[in-house]
Short mmCIF file of C-alpha atoms in Angstrom, two decimals:
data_model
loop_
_atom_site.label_atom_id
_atom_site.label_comp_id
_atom_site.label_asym_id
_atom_site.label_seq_id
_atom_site.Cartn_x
_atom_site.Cartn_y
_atom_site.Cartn_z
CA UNK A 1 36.10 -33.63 -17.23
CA UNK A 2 34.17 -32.80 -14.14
CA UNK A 3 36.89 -30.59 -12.86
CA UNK A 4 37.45 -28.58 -15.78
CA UNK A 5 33.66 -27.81 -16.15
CA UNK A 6 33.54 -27.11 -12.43
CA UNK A 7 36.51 -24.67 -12.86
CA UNK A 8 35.24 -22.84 -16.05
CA UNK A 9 31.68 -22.50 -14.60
CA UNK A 10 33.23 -20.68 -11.36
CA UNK A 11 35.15 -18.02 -13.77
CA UNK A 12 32.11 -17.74 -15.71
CA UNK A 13 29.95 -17.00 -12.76
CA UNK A 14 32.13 -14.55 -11.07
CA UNK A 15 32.78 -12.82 -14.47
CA UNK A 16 28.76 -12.80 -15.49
CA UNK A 17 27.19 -12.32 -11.93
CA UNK A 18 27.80 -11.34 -8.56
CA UNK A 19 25.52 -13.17 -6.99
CA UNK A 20 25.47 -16.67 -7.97
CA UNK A 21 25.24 -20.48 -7.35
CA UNK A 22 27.48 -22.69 -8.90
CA UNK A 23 26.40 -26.80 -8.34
CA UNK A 24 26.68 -30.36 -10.01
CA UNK A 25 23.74 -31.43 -12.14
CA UNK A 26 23.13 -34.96 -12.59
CA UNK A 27 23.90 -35.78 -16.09
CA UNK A 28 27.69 -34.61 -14.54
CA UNK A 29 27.45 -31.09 -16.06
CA UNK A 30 27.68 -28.19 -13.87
CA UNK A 31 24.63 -25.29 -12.95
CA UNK A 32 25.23 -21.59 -12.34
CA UNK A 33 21.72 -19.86 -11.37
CA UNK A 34 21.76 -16.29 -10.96
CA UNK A 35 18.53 -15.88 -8.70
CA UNK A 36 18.58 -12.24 -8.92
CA UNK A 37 18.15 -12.06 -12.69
CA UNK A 38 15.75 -15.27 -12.79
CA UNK A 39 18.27 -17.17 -15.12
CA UNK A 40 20.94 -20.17 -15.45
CA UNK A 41 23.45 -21.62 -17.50
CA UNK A 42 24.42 -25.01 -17.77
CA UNK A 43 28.12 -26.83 -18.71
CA UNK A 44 27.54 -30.37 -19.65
CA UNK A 45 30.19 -32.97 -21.18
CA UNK A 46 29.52 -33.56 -24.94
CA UNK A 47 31.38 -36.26 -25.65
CA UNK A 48 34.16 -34.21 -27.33
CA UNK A 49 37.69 -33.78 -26.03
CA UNK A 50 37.13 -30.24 -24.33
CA UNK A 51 33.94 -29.09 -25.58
CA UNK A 52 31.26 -29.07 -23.70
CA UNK A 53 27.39 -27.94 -24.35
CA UNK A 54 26.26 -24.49 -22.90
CA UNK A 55 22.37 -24.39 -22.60
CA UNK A 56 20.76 -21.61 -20.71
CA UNK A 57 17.13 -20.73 -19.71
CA UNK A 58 15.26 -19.39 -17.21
CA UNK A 59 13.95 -19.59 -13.54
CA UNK A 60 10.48 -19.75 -13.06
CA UNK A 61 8.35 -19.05 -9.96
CA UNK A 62 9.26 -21.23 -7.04
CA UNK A 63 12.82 -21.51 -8.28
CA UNK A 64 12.09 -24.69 -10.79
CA UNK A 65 14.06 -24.30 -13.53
CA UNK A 66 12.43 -24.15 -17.38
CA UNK A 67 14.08 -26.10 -20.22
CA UNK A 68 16.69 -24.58 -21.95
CA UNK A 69 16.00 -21.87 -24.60
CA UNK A 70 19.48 -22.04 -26.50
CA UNK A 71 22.06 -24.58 -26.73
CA UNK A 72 25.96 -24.34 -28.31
CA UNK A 73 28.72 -26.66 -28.26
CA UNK A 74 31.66 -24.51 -26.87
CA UNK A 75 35.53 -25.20 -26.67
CA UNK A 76 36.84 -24.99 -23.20
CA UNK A 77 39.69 -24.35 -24.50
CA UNK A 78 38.52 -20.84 -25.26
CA UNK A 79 39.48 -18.23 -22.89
CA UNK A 80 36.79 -17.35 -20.59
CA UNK A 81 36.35 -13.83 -21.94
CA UNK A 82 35.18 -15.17 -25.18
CA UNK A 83 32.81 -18.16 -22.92
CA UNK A 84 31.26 -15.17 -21.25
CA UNK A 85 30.71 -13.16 -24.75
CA UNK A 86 28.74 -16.52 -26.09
CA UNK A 87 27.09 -16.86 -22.63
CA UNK A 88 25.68 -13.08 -22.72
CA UNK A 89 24.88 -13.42 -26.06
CA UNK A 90 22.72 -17.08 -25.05
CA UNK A 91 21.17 -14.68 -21.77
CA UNK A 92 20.13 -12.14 -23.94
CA UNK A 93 18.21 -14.16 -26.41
CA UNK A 94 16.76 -16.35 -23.06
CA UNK A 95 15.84 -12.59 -21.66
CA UNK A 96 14.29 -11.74 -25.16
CA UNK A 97 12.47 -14.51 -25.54
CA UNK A 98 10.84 -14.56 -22.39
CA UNK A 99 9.81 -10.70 -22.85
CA UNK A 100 6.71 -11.05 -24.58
CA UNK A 101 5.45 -8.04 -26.99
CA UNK A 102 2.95 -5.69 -26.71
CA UNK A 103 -0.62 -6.79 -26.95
CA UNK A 104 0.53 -10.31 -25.71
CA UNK A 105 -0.66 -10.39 -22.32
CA UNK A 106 -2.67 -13.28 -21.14
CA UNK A 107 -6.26 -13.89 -21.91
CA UNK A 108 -9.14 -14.94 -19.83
CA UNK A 109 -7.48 -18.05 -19.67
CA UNK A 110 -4.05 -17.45 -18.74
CA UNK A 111 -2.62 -18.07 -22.04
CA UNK A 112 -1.03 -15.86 -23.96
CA UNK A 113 -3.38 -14.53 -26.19
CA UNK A 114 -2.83 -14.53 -30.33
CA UNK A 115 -1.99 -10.96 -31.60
CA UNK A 116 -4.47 -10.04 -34.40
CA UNK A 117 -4.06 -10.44 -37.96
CA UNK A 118 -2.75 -7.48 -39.84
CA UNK A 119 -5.89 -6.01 -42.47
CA UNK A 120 -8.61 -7.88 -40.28
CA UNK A 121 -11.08 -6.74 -37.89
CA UNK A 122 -12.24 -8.05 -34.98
CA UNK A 123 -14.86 -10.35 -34.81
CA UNK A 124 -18.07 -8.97 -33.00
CA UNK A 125 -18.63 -11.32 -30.23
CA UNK A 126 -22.29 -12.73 -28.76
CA UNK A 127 -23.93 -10.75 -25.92
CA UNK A 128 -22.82 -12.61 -22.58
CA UNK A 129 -25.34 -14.92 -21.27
CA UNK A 130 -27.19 -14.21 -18.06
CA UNK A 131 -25.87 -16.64 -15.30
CA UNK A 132 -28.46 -19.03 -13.45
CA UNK A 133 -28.10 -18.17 -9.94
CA UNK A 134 -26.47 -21.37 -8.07
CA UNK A 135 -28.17 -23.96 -6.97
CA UNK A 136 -28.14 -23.76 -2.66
CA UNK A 137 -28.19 -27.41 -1.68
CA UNK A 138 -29.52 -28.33 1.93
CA UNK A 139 -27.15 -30.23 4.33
CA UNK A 140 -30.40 -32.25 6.14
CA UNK A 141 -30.51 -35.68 5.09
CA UNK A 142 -32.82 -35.94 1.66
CA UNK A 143 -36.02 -38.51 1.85
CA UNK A 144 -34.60 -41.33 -0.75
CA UNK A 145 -31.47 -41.72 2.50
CA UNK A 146 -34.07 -41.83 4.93
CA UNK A 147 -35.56 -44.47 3.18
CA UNK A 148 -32.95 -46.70 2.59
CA UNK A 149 -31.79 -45.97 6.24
CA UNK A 150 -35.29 -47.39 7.41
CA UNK A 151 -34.92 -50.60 4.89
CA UNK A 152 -31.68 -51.71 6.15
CA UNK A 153 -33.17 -50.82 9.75
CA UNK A 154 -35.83 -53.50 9.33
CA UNK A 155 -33.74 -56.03 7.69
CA UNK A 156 -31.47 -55.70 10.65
CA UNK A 157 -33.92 -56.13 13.14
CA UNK A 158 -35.31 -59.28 11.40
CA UNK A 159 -32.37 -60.91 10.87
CA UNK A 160 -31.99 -59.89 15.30
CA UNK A 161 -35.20 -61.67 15.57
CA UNK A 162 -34.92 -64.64 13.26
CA UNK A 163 -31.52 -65.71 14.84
CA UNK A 164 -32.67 -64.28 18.92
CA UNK A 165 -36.62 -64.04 18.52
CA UNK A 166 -37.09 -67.96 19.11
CA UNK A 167 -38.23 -69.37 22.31
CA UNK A 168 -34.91 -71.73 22.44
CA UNK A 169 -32.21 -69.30 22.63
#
């Protein structure tokens, strides 16, 4: 099954991109990542006699791969014309989703904001409060450390002199 996956997913590569990277995944399916337009598609076995799941999804930042945004159960069977009509279809919807719409953009907090309700206004936020300048924090030693530092130096030195301090030693 291997073999047929492998040799559907190179004539659906060189059919759908120029650029490309066909490899083994390790369920046993096969990848193809086209780099240049930040997407992949993957062949995996379903169980079927030659069918085979199609999943496709983009290529985040760094070249990880995000989970798949559409899955179909294809015959391989097919000729690859009509595999590469289903995968552009698949690409397309990947591309669309990904594309978010206007007024989407991220808010303060790097999520995606929420588009407003239609027949609502804005609410009317609070004035921002003023900021308390930070506090600068010394590097010296503070009193309480030099305090303990001085306990433990005494206890050291009498424990010296109980155990040296006699005349017998």
């Amino acid at each position: 099954m291997y073999a047929q996956l492998r040799e559907k997913a190179a004539e659906l590569a060189g059919i759908l991109w120029r650029e490309h990277t066909v490899y083994r995944e390790r369920g046993g399916g096969v990848v193809i990542r086209g780099e240049h337009v930040r997407r992949w598609i993957s062949l995996a076995p379903t169980g079927g006699k030659d069918q085979a799941l199609l999943r496709a999804g983009r290529i985040l930042d760094g070249g990880t791969t995000a989970p798949a945004r559409t899955e179909v159960v294809v015959d391989l069977t097919a000729p690859v014309a009509e595999l590469a009509t289903v995968c552009r279809r698949m690409l397309a919807e990947v591309a669309a989703a990904a594309d978010p719409g206007p007024g989407a953009g991220p808010s303060r907090s790097g999520r995606p904001g929420k588009a407003p309700k239609p027949g609502k206004a804005p609410k009317a936020g609070k004035a921002p409060k003023a900021r308390k300048p930070p506090r600068v924090r010394s590097r010296h030693t503070g009193a309480g450390s030099w305090v303990v530092l001085v306990l433990v130096g005494i206890a050291v030195a009498a424990w010296v002199y109980s155990v040296f301090g006699s005349p017998g030693y």
